[in-house]
PDB file of C-alpha atoms in Angstrom:
ATOM      1  CA  MET A  14       0.146   0.245  -0.168  1.00  0.00           C
ATOM      2  CA  ASP A  15       2.869   2.377   1.039  1.00  0.00           C
ATOM      3  CA  THR A  16       4.526   1.858  -2.430  1.00  0.00           C
ATOM      4  CA  LYS A  17       2.008   3.639  -4.190  1.00  0.00           C
ATOM      5  CA  HIS A  18       1.099   0.262  -6.601  1.00  0.00           C
ATOM      6  CA  PHE A  19       4.945  -0.331  -6.563  1.00  0.00           C
ATOM      7  CA  ALA A  20       5.759   3.113  -8.227  1.00  0.00           C
ATOM      8  CA  LEU A  21       7.601   4.304  -4.887  1.00  0.00           C
ATOM      9  CA  HIS A  22       9.802   2.744  -2.276  1.00  0.00           C
ATOM     10  CA  THR A  23      10.200  -0.510  -4.151  1.00  0.00           C
ATOM     11  CA  GLY A  24      13.393  -2.747  -4.220  1.00  0.00           C
ATOM     12  CA  SER A  25      13.587  -6.378  -5.364  1.00  0.00           C
ATOM     13  CA  ARG A  26      12.724  -7.133  -1.674  1.00  0.00           C
ATOM     14  CA  THR A  27       9.459  -5.969  -2.486  1.00  0.00           C
ATOM     15  CA  PHE A  28       8.554  -7.760  -5.388  1.00  0.00           C
ATOM     16  CA  GLU A  29       9.947 -11.030  -3.796  1.00  0.00           C
ATOM     17  CA  ALA A  30       7.546 -10.421  -1.016  1.00  0.00           C
ATOM     18  CA  ALA A  31       4.592  -9.711  -3.122  1.00  0.00           C
ATOM     19  CA  GLY A  32       5.767 -12.880  -5.218  1.00  0.00           C
ATOM     20  CA  PHE A  33       5.807 -14.924  -2.112  1.00  0.00           C
ATOM     21  CA  LEU A  34       2.394 -13.579  -0.515  1.00  0.00           C
ATOM     22  CA  ARG A  35       0.769 -14.514  -4.162  1.00  0.00           C
ATOM     23  CA  ARG A  36       2.446 -17.868  -4.361  1.00  0.00           C
ATOM     24  CA  SER A  37       1.185 -18.394  -0.912  1.00  0.00           C
ATOM     25  CA  GLY A  38      -2.305 -18.004  -1.868  1.00  0.00           C
ATOM     26  CA  ALA A  39      -2.599 -13.923  -0.948  1.00  0.00           C
ATOM     27  CA  ASP A  40      -6.438 -13.555  -2.352  1.00  0.00           C
ATOM     28  CA  THR A  41      -6.171 -10.240  -4.503  1.00  0.00           C
ATOM     29  CA  ILE A  42     -10.028  -9.992  -4.562  1.00  0.00           C
ATOM     30  CA  MET A  43     -10.473  -9.627  -0.878  1.00  0.00           C
ATOM     31  CA  ILE A  44      -7.647  -7.169  -0.733  1.00  0.00           C
ATOM     32  CA  GLN A  45      -9.629  -4.818  -3.433  1.00  0.00           C
ATOM     33  CA  ARG A  46     -12.518  -5.203  -0.781  1.00  0.00           C
ATOM     34  CA  LEU A  47     -10.557  -4.317   1.982  1.00  0.00           C
ATOM     35  CA  MET A  48      -9.241  -1.156   0.088  1.00  0.00           C
ATOM     36  CA  LYS A  49     -12.747   0.125  -0.967  1.00  0.00           C
ATOM     37  CA  GLU A  50     -13.601   3.539  -0.100  1.00  0.00           C
ATOM     38  CA  ASP A  51     -17.028   5.007   1.167  1.00  0.00           C
ATOM     39  CA  LEU A  52     -18.702   7.041  -1.317  1.00  0.00           C
ATOM     40  CA  SER A  53     -18.922  10.141   0.937  1.00  0.00           C
ATOM     41  CA  GLU A  54     -14.897  10.179   1.573  1.00  0.00           C
ATOM     42  CA  TYR A  55     -14.685   9.881  -2.070  1.00  0.00           C
ATOM     43  CA  ILE A  56     -16.852  12.852  -2.703  1.00  0.00           C
ATOM     44  CA  ALA A  57     -15.052  15.006   0.118  1.00  0.00           C
ATOM     45  CA  LYS A  58     -11.692  14.201  -1.474  1.00  0.00           C
ATOM     46  CA  ALA A  59     -13.105  15.246  -5.131  1.00  0.00           C
ATOM     47  CA  GLU A  60     -14.163  18.269  -3.589  1.00  0.00           C
ATOM     48  CA  ILE A  61     -10.706  19.318  -2.327  1.00  0.00           C
ATOM     49  CA  ILE A  62      -9.408  18.104  -5.791  1.00  0.00           C
ATOM     50  CA  LYS A  63     -11.928  20.571  -7.443  1.00  0.00           C
ATOM     51  CA  HIS A  64      -9.954  23.723  -5.846  1.00  0.00           C
ATOM     52  CA  ALA A  65      -6.466  22.749  -7.027  1.00  0.00           C
ATOM     53  CA  LYS A  66      -4.523  24.906  -9.207  1.00  0.00           C
ATOM     54  CA  MET A  67      -1.061  24.596 -10.686  1.00  0.00           C
ATOM     55  CA  VAL A  68       1.864  26.783  -9.394  1.00  0.00           C
ATOM     56  CA  TYR A  69       5.281  26.660 -11.022  1.00  0.00           C
ATOM     57  CA  GLY A  70       4.234  24.533 -13.629  1.00  0.00           C
ATOM     58  CA  ASN A  71       4.338  21.092 -11.965  1.00  0.00           C
ATOM     59  CA  ILE A  72       3.120  21.679  -8.425  1.00  0.00           C
ATOM     60  CA  ALA A  73      -0.782  20.886  -7.647  1.00  0.00           C
ATOM     61  CA  LEU A  74      -1.793  23.485  -4.710  1.00  0.00           C
ATOM     62  CA  ALA A  75      -5.201  22.776  -3.075  1.00  0.00           C
ATOM     63  CA  VAL A  76      -6.787  24.759  -0.449  1.00  0.00           C
ATOM     64  CA  THR A  77     -10.122  23.759   0.983  1.00  0.00           C
ATOM     65  CA  ASP A  78     -13.171  26.023   1.670  1.00  0.00           C
ATOM     66  CA  PRO A  79     -12.913  28.036   4.887  1.00  0.00           C
ATOM     67  CA  GLY A  80     -14.948  26.197   7.755  1.00  0.00           C
ATOM     68  CA  SER A  81     -14.506  22.720   6.178  1.00  0.00           C
ATOM     69  CA  LYS A  82     -12.451  20.600   8.531  1.00  0.00           C
ATOM     70  CA  THR A  83     -10.691  17.846   7.169  1.00  0.00           C
ATOM     71  CA  SER A  84      -8.937  15.187   8.931  1.00  0.00           C
ATOM     72  CA  GLN A  85      -5.157  14.913   8.307  1.00  0.00           C
ATOM     73  CA  MET A  86      -5.395  11.574   7.031  1.00  0.00           C
ATOM     74  CA  MET A  87      -7.700  12.913   4.357  1.00  0.00           C
ATOM     75  CA  ILE A  88      -5.558  15.746   3.590  1.00  0.00           C
ATOM     76  CA  ALA A  89      -2.438  13.655   3.198  1.00  0.00           C
ATOM     77  CA  GLN A  90      -4.724  11.078   1.071  1.00  0.00           C
ATOM     78  CA  VAL A  91      -5.724  13.957  -1.224  1.00  0.00           C
ATOM     79  CA  ALA A  92      -2.132  15.122  -1.698  1.00  0.00           C
ATOM     80  CA  ASP A  93      -1.479  11.458  -2.692  1.00  0.00           C
ATOM     81  CA  THR A  94      -3.984  11.809  -5.159  1.00  0.00           C
ATOM     82  CA  LEU A  95      -3.106  14.849  -6.801  1.00  0.00           C
ATOM     83  CA  LEU A  96       0.500  13.008  -7.524  1.00  0.00           C
ATOM     84  CA  ASN A  97      -1.505  10.930 -10.114  1.00  0.00           C
ATOM     85  CA  MET A  98      -2.615  13.697 -12.206  1.00  0.00           C
ATOM     86  CA  THR A  99      -0.590  14.632 -15.679  1.00  0.00           C
ATOM     87  CA  ASP A 100       2.685  16.844 -15.041  1.00  0.00           C
ATOM     88  CA  VAL A 101       2.277  16.974 -11.203  1.00  0.00           C
ATOM     89  CA  VAL A 102       5.747  16.397  -9.614  1.00  0.00           C
ATOM     90  CA  ALA A 103       4.704  17.741  -6.174  1.00  0.00           C
ATOM     91  CA  SER A 104       1.329  18.556  -4.229  1.00  0.00           C
ATOM     92  CA  PHE A 105       0.405  20.413  -1.331  1.00  0.00           C
ATOM     93  CA  VAL A 106      -3.093  20.460   0.288  1.00  0.00           C
ATOM     94  CA  ILE A 107      -4.055  22.842   2.951  1.00  0.00           C
ATOM     95  CA  SER A 108      -7.302  22.628   5.145  1.00  0.00           C
ATOM     96  CA  GLU A 109      -8.536  23.523   8.370  1.00  0.00           C
ATOM     97  CA  ARG A 110      -8.339  20.080  11.042  1.00  0.00           C
ATOM     98  CA  PRO A 111     -10.790  19.589  13.322  1.00  0.00           C
ATOM     99  CA  ASP A 112      -8.471  20.232  16.198  1.00  0.00           C
ATOM    100  CA  GLY A 113      -8.627  24.037  14.783  1.00  0.00           C
ATOM    101  CA  LEU A 114      -5.006  23.858  13.446  1.00  0.00           C
ATOM    102  CA  ILE A 115      -4.103  24.224   9.833  1.00  0.00           C
ATOM    103  CA  GLY A 116      -2.796  21.325   8.014  1.00  0.00           C
ATOM    104  CA  ILE A 117      -0.404  21.132   5.325  1.00  0.00           C
ATOM    105  CA  SER A 118       0.423  17.784   3.612  1.00  0.00           C
ATOM    106  CA  ALA A 119       3.140  17.686   0.996  1.00  0.00           C
ATOM    107  CA  ARG A 120       3.884  14.919  -1.759  1.00  0.00           C
ATOM    108  CA  SER A 121       6.456  14.557  -4.528  1.00  0.00           C
ATOM    109  CA  LEU A 122       7.705  11.945  -6.984  1.00  0.00           C
ATOM    110  CA  GLY A 123      11.359  12.826  -5.778  1.00  0.00           C
ATOM    111  CA  ARG A 124      12.321  15.782  -8.324  1.00  0.00           C
ATOM    112  CA  MET A 125      11.178  18.074  -5.405  1.00  0.00           C
ATOM    113  CA  ASN A 126      12.371  18.064  -1.726  1.00  0.00           C
ATOM    114  CA  VAL A 127       9.154  18.679   0.137  1.00  0.00           C
ATOM    115  CA  GLN A 128      10.520  17.945   3.562  1.00  0.00           C
ATOM    116  CA  VAL A 129      12.727  21.014   3.109  1.00  0.00           C
ATOM    117  CA  VAL A 130       9.654  23.218   2.109  1.00  0.00           C
ATOM    118  CA  MET A 131       7.629  21.880   5.310  1.00  0.00           C
ATOM    119  CA  GLU A 132      10.813  22.390   7.598  1.00  0.00           C
ATOM    120  CA  ARG A 133      10.778  25.966   6.555  1.00  0.00           C
ATOM    121  CA  LEU A 134       7.565  26.020   8.012  1.00  0.00           C
ATOM    122  CA  GLY A 135       8.279  24.182  10.961  1.00  0.00           C
ATOM    123  CA  GLY A 136       7.376  20.922  10.156  1.00  0.00           C
ATOM    124  CA  GLY A 137       9.141  17.883   8.851  1.00  0.00           C
ATOM    125  CA  GLY A 138       8.925  14.642   6.817  1.00  0.00           C
ATOM    126  CA  HIS A 139      11.003  13.180   4.215  1.00  0.00           C
ATOM    127  CA  LEU A 140      11.815  13.937   0.453  1.00  0.00           C
ATOM    128  CA  THR A 141       8.701  12.597  -0.981  1.00  0.00           C
ATOM    129  CA  ASN A 142       6.410  12.828   2.110  1.00  0.00           C
ATOM    130  CA  ALA A 143       6.207  15.665   4.663  1.00  0.00           C
ATOM    131  CA  ALA A 144       3.790  17.728   6.768  1.00  0.00           C
ATOM    132  CA  VAL A 145       2.955  20.709   9.020  1.00  0.00           C
ATOM    133  CA  GLN A 146       0.494  22.150  11.243  1.00  0.00           C
ATOM    134  CA  LEU A 147      -0.069  25.931  11.739  1.00  0.00           C
ATOM    135  CA  GLU A 148      -1.946  28.277  13.627  1.00  0.00           C
ATOM    136  CA  GLY A 149      -3.842  31.049  11.875  1.00  0.00           C
ATOM    137  CA  THR A 150      -6.120  30.838   8.966  1.00  0.00           C
ATOM    138  CA  LEU A 151      -6.015  29.226   5.318  1.00  0.00           C
ATOM    139  CA  GLY A 152      -5.145  32.359   3.662  1.00  0.00           C
ATOM    140  CA  GLU A 153      -2.148  32.873   5.941  1.00  0.00           C
ATOM    141  CA  ALA A 154      -1.093  29.262   5.608  1.00  0.00           C
ATOM    142  CA  GLU A 155      -1.278  29.458   1.678  1.00  0.00           C
ATOM    143  CA  LYS A 156       0.764  32.726   1.987  1.00  0.00           C
ATOM    144  CA  ARG A 157       3.514  31.392   4.006  1.00  0.00           C
ATOM    145  CA  LEU A 158       3.803  28.285   1.757  1.00  0.00           C
ATOM    146  CA  THR A 159       3.676  30.313  -1.356  1.00  0.00           C
ATOM    147  CA  ASN A 160       6.305  32.617   0.180  1.00  0.00           C
ATOM    148  CA  VAL A 161       8.456  29.603   0.936  1.00  0.00           C
ATOM    149  CA  LEU A 162       8.095  27.953  -2.183  1.00  0.00           C
ATOM    150  CA  ALA A 163       9.338  31.558  -4.006  1.00  0.00           C
ATOM    151  CA  GLU A 164      12.333  31.586  -1.527  1.00  0.00           C
ATOM    152  CA  ILE A 165      13.457  28.230  -2.578  1.00  0.00           C
ATOM    153  CA  GLU A 166      13.031  28.952  -6.348  1.00  0.00           C
ATOM    154  CA  LYS A 167      14.854  31.904  -6.025  1.00  0.00           C
ATOM    155  CA  GLU A 168      17.525  30.388  -3.879  1.00  0.00           C
ATOM    156  CA  GLU A 169      18.398  27.174  -5.692  1.00  0.00           C
ATOM    157  CA  GLY A 170      15.381  26.207  -7.865  1.00  0.00           C
ATOM    158  CA  LEU A 171      12.301  24.149  -6.891  1.00  0.00           C
ATOM    159  CA  PHE A 172      13.291  20.905  -8.941  1.00  0.00           C
ATOM    160  CA  GLU A 173      16.305  18.634  -9.262  1.00  0.00           C
TER     161      GLU A 173
END
């Protein structure tokens, strides 16, 4: 599941493990049933994706409507989904969370280090998966993020 359908974080051992599971009788239909998504969650994710825009050519940025509370899990899932879009090499999703903080989830395919971006905002993570929680408003969080992106672009460029 964490390999994004064998696209990320995979090596020979990943494929060997998958082969072993299949040879041992792993039921792929049961896995499909376990991975099914609730329709209301799917619609909520689509609503967030509807607000996405492209910045710097290859970065998808989605900001939810003010007042809509989104779990950190869903924010992360939407960021993952945006990576599947054509020409997207990194994605950022900003939303209010149920605890009142603003969550930003960042994902990349490896050409952009989203960990560096989130660290500059006080968060952390890894090259391809990072996040931060901020106080303030959605607009303030978006402005802070776009300022950091502009700084990095000016200093060293956003993409490797």
